[in-house]
Coordinates of C-alpha atoms in Angstrom, one line a residue:
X1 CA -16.0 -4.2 12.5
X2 CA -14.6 -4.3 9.2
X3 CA -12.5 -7.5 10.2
X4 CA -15.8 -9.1 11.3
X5 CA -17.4 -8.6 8.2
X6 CA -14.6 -9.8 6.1
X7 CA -14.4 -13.0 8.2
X8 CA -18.5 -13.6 7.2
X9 CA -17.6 -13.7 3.5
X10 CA -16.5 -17.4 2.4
X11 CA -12.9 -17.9 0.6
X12 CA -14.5 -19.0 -2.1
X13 CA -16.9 -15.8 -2.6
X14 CA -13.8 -13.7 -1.9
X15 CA -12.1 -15.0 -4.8
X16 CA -14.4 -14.9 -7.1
X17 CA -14.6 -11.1 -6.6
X18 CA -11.1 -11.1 -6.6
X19 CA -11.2 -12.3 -9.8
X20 CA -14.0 -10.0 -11.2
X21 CA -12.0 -7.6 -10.3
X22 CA -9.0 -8.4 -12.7
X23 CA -11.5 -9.0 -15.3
X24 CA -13.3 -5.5 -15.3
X25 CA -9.7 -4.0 -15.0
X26 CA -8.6 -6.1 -18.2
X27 CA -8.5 -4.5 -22.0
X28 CA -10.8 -7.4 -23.1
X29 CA -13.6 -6.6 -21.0
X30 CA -16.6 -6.5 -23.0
X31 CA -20.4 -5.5 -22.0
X32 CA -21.0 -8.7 -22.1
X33 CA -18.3 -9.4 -19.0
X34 CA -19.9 -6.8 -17.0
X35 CA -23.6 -8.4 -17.1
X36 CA -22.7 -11.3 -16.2
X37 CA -20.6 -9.7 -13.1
X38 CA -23.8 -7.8 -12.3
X39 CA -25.5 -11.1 -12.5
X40 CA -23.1 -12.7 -10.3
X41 CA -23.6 -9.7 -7.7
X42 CA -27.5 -10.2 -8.1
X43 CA -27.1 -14.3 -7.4
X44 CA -26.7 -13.9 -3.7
X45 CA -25.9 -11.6 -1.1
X46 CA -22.7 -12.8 -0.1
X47 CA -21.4 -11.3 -3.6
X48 CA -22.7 -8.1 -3.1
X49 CA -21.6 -7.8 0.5
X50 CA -18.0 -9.2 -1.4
X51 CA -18.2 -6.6 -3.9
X52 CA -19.2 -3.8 -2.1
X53 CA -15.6 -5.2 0.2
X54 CA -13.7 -4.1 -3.1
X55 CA -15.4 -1.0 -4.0
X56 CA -14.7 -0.1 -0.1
X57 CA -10.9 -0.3 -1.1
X58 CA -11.1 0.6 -4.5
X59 CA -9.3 3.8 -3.5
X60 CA -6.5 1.8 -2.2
X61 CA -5.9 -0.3 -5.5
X62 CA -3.9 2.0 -6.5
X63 CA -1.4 1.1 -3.8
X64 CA -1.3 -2.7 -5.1
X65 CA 0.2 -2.2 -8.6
X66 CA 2.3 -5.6 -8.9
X67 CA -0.9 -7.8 -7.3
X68 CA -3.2 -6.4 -10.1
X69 CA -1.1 -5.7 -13.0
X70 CA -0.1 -9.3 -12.3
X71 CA -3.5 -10.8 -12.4
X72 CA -4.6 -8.9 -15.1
X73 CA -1.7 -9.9 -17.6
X74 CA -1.4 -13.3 -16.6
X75 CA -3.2 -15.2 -19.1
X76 CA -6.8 -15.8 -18.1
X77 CA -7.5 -19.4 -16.9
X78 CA -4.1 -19.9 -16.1
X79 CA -2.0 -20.7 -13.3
X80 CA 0.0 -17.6 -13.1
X81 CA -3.7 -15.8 -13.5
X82 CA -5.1 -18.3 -10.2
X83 CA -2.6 -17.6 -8.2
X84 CA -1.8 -13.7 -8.5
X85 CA -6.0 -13.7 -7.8
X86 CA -5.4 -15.4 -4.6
X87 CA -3.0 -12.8 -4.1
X88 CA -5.0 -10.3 -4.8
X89 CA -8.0 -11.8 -2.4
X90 CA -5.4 -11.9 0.5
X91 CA -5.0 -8.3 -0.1
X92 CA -8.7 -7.3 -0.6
X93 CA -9.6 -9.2 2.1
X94 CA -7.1 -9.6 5.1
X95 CA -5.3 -6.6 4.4
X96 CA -1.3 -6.2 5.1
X97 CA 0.9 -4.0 7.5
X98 CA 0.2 -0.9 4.7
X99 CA -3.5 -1.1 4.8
X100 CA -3.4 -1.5 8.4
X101 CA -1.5 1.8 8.7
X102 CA -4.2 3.4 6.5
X103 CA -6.9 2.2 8.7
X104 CA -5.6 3.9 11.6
X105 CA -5.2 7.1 9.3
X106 CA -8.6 7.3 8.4
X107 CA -9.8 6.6 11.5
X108 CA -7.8 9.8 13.0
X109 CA -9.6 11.6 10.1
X110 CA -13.0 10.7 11.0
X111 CA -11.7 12.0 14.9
X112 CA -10.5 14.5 14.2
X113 CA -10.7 17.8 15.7
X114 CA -12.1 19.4 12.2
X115 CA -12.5 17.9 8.7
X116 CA -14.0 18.1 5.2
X117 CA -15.4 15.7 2.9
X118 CA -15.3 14.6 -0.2
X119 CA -16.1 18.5 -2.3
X120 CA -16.4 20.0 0.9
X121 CA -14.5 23.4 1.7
X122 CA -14.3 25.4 5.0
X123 CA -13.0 28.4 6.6
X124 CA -12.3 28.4 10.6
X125 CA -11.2 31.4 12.5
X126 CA -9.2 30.0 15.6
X127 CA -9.2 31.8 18.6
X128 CA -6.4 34.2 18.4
X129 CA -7.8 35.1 14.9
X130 CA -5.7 32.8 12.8
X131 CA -7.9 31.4 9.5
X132 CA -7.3 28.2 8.2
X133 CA -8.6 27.5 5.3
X134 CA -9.7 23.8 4.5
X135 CA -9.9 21.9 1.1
X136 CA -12.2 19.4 0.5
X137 CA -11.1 15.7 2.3
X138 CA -8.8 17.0 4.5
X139 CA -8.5 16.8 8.1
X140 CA -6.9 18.8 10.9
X141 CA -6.0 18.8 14.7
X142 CA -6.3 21.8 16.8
X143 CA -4.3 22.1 19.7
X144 CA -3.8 26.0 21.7
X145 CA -2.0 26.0 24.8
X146 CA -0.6 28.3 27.0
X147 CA 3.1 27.9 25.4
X148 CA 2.0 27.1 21.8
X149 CA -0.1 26.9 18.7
X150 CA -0.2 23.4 17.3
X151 CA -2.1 22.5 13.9
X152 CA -1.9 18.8 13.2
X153 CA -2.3 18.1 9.7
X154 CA -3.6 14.6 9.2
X155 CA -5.1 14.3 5.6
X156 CA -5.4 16.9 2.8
X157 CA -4.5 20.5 2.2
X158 CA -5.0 24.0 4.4
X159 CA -4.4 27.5 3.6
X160 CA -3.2 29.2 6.6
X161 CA -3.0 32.8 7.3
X162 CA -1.5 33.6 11.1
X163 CA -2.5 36.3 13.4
X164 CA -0.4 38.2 16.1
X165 CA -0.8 36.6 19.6
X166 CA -1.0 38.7 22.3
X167 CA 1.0 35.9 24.5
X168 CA 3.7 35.5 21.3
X169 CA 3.4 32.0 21.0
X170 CA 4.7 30.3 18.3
X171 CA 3.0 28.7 15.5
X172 CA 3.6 25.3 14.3
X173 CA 1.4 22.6 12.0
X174 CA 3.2 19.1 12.1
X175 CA 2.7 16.8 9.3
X176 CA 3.8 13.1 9.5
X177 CA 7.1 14.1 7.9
X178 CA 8.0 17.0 10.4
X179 CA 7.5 20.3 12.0
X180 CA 6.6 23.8 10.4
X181 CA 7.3 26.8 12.5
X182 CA 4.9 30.0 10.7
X183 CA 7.3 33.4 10.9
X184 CA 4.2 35.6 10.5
X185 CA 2.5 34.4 7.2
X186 CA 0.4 32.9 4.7
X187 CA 1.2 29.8 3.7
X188 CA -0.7 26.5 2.0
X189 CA 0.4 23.0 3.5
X190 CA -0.8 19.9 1.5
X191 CA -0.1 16.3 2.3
X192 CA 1.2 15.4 -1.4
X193 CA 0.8 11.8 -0.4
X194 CA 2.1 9.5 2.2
X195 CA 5.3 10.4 1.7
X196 CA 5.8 13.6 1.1
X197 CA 4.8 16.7 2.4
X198 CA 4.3 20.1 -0.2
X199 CA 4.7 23.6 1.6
X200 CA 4.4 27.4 -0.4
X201 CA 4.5 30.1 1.0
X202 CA 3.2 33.6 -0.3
X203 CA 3.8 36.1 2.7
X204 CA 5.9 36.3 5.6
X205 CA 8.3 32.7 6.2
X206 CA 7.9 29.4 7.4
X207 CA 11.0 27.2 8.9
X208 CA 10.7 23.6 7.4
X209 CA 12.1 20.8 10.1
X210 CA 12.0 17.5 8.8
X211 CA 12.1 15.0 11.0
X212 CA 15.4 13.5 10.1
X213 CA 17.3 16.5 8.2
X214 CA 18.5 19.8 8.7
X215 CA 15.8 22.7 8.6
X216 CA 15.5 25.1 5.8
X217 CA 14.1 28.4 5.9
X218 CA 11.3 28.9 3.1
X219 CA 10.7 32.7 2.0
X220 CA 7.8 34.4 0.1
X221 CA 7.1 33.5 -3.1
X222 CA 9.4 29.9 -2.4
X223 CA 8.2 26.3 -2.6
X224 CA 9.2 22.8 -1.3
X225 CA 8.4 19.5 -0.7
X226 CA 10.0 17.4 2.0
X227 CA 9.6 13.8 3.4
X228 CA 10.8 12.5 6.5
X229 CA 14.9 12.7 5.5
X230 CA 14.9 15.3 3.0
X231 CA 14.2 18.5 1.4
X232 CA 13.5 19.2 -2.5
X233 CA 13.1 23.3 -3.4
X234 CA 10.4 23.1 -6.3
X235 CA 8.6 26.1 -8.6
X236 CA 8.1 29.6 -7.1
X237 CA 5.0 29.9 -5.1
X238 CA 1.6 30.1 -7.6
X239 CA -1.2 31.9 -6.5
X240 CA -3.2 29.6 -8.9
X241 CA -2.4 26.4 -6.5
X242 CA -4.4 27.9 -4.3
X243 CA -7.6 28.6 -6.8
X244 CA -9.5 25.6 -5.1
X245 CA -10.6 28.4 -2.4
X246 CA -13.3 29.7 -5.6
X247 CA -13.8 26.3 -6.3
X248 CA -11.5 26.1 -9.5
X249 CA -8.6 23.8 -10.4
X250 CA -6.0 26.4 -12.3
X251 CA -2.9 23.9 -13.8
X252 CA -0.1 24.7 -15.8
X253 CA 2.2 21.6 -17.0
X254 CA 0.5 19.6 -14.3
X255 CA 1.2 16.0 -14.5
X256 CA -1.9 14.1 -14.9
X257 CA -1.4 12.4 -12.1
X258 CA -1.1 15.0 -9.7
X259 CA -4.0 16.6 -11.7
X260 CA -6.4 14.0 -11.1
X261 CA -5.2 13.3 -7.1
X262 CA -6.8 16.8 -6.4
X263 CA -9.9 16.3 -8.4
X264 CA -10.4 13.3 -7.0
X265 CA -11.1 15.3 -3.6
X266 CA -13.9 16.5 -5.2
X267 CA -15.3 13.2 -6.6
X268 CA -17.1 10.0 -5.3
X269 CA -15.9 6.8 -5.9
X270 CA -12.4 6.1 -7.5
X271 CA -10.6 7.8 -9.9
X272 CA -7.5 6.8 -11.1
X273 CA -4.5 6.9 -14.3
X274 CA -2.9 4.5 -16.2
X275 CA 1.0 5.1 -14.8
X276 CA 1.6 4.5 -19.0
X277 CA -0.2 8.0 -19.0
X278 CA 0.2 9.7 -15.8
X279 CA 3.1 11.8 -16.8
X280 CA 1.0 13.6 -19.0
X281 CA 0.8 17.6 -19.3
X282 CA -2.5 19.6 -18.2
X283 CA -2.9 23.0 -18.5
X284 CA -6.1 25.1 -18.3
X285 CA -8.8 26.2 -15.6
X286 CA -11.3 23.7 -14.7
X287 CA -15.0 23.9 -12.7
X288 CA -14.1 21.6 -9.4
X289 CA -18.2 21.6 -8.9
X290 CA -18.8 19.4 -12.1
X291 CA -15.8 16.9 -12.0
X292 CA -17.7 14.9 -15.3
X293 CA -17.5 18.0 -17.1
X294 CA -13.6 17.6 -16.5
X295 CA -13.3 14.3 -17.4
X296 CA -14.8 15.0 -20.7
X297 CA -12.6 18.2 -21.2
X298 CA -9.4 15.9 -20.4
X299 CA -10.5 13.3 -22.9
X300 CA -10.4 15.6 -25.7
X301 CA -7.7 17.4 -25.0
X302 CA -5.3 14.4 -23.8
X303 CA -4.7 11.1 -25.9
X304 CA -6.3 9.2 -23.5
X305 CA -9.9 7.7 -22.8
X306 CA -12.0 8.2 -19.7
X307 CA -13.3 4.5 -19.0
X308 CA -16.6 4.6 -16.8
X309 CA -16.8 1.3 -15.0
X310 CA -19.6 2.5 -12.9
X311 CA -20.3 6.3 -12.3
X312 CA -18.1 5.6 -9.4
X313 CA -15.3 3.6 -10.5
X314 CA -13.3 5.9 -13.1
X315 CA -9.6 4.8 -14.8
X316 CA -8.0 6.9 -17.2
X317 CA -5.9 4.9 -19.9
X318 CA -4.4 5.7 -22.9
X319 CA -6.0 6.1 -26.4
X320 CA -6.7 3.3 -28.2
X321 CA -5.2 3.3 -31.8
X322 CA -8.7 3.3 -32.8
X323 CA -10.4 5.6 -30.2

């Protein structure tokens, strides 16, 4: 359906949002540049249908550094700036072997078995009295059988606390980077990103398997990330990572990107950090329920500058020397 509507929208229409695009994202954009792109979304309805084509990626932007970095500091009007738009319209607007990979991702969210949205949190008690806890945006796969207990994590982050089955099967969640066997325990899983896979564990053990290195046995109080090849052993286990469960985000030294990747699961819209800033510190206790009051709080206590294209199209970016 998507693919349909794409192919409606003429080239020349998907350019031209292309390029509004690039100019929104650019330091020189002025009030003035942003009425006259809500003007050119007004002047017909194949710019809003084109626009409303970006904004439907707009979370995926981030995944396309080189195409819009190089469109927005090619110098405007010229021919470096035409083609890396073009670029960027191919991108937006036929997708690539990435995006089509995503697609199928979120559609196996939107089937799946059990999921949250976006600030949505849940508790489910399975049927041999295991709870899983979800976060918000995260999506899971339930599968009990007479041999085995098989959670599927597709998107997001779960808390899990096992029970004691009567028929001792064994426990396992699989991620898309391997296999976790649950040795009687509590334990958070969180798909870090689409590479990596995060894992603590705060009672009982878990056996990491990675799908293409040796497994590693995790104890209480340990933490690790792991991708499809490998194993990293991080920080001890921190109750505090798991303060989304009273609706609060607790960080300590938190990069800023990793900060604002799990409030984004409780915000609308895109919200996303300069890479010149996202290696930035955060440390405090922050409301998940008001995600503006956040914002606000990060911008005074970070040099940096929370930039509201719309109320649903956020960028953090450094300071200005005069901000």
């Amino acid at each position: 359906m998507d693919t349909m509507l794409s192919s409606t929208i003429p080239a020349e229409v998907r350019l031209q949002a292309a390029s509004w695009l690039v100019e929104l994202q650019s330091e020189q954009a002025s009030d003035a540049t942003r009425s006259a792109w809500q003007a050119w979304r007004a002047a017909h309805q194949d710019h809003e249908r084109a626009w409303q084509k970006v904004a439907a990626f707009s979370a995926r932007l981030d995944q396309l550094p080189p195409a819009l970095a190089q469109a927005t500091l090619a110098a405007p009007r010229s021919a470096a700036r035409r083609r890396a738009v073009q670029a960027l319209a191919v991108a937006l607007f036929a997708g690539g072997a990435a995006w089509m990979l995503e697609e199928q991702a979120a559609w196996r969210q939107w089937s799946a078995d059990r999921r949250t949205g976006t600030g949505q949190r849940t508790s489910l008690a399975l049927a041999d009295g295991t709870i899983v806890e979800m976060n918000a945006s995260s999506a899971i796969d339930i599968d009990y059988s007479g041999s085995e207990r098989v959670l599927r994590l597709i998107d997001g982050e779960i808390l899990v606390t096992t029970a004691k089955d009567v028929a001792e099967r064994p426990f396992y969640v699989y991620t898309g980077h391997g296999c976790l066997q649950a040795l009687g325990t509590r334990f958070s899983v969180s798909r870090v990103d689409c590479r990596q896979t995060e894992v603590a564990v705060y009672e009982g053990a878990v056996e990491v398997r990675p799908l293409d290195a040796p497994p590693q046995r995790l104890q209480a109080g340990q933490k690790l990330q792991f991708s499809d090849a490998a194993v990293s052993l991080l920080d001890a286990a921190d109750e505090n990572a798991t303060a989304w469960l009273q609706g609060m985000l607790v960080a300590t030294d938190m990069p800023l990107e990793r900060f604002v990747a799990a409030l984004a699961r409780y915000r609308h819209g895109r919200l996303a950090v300069d890479p010149a800033i996202a290696a930035l510190k955060v440390t405090g206790t922050y409301p998940l329920a008001d995600t503006g009051k956040v914002l606000d709080m990060l911008g005074k206590a970070l040099p940096l500058q929370v930039n509201y294209m719309t109320r649903y199209w956020v960028t953090l970016t450094p300071r200005s020397a005069r901000g």
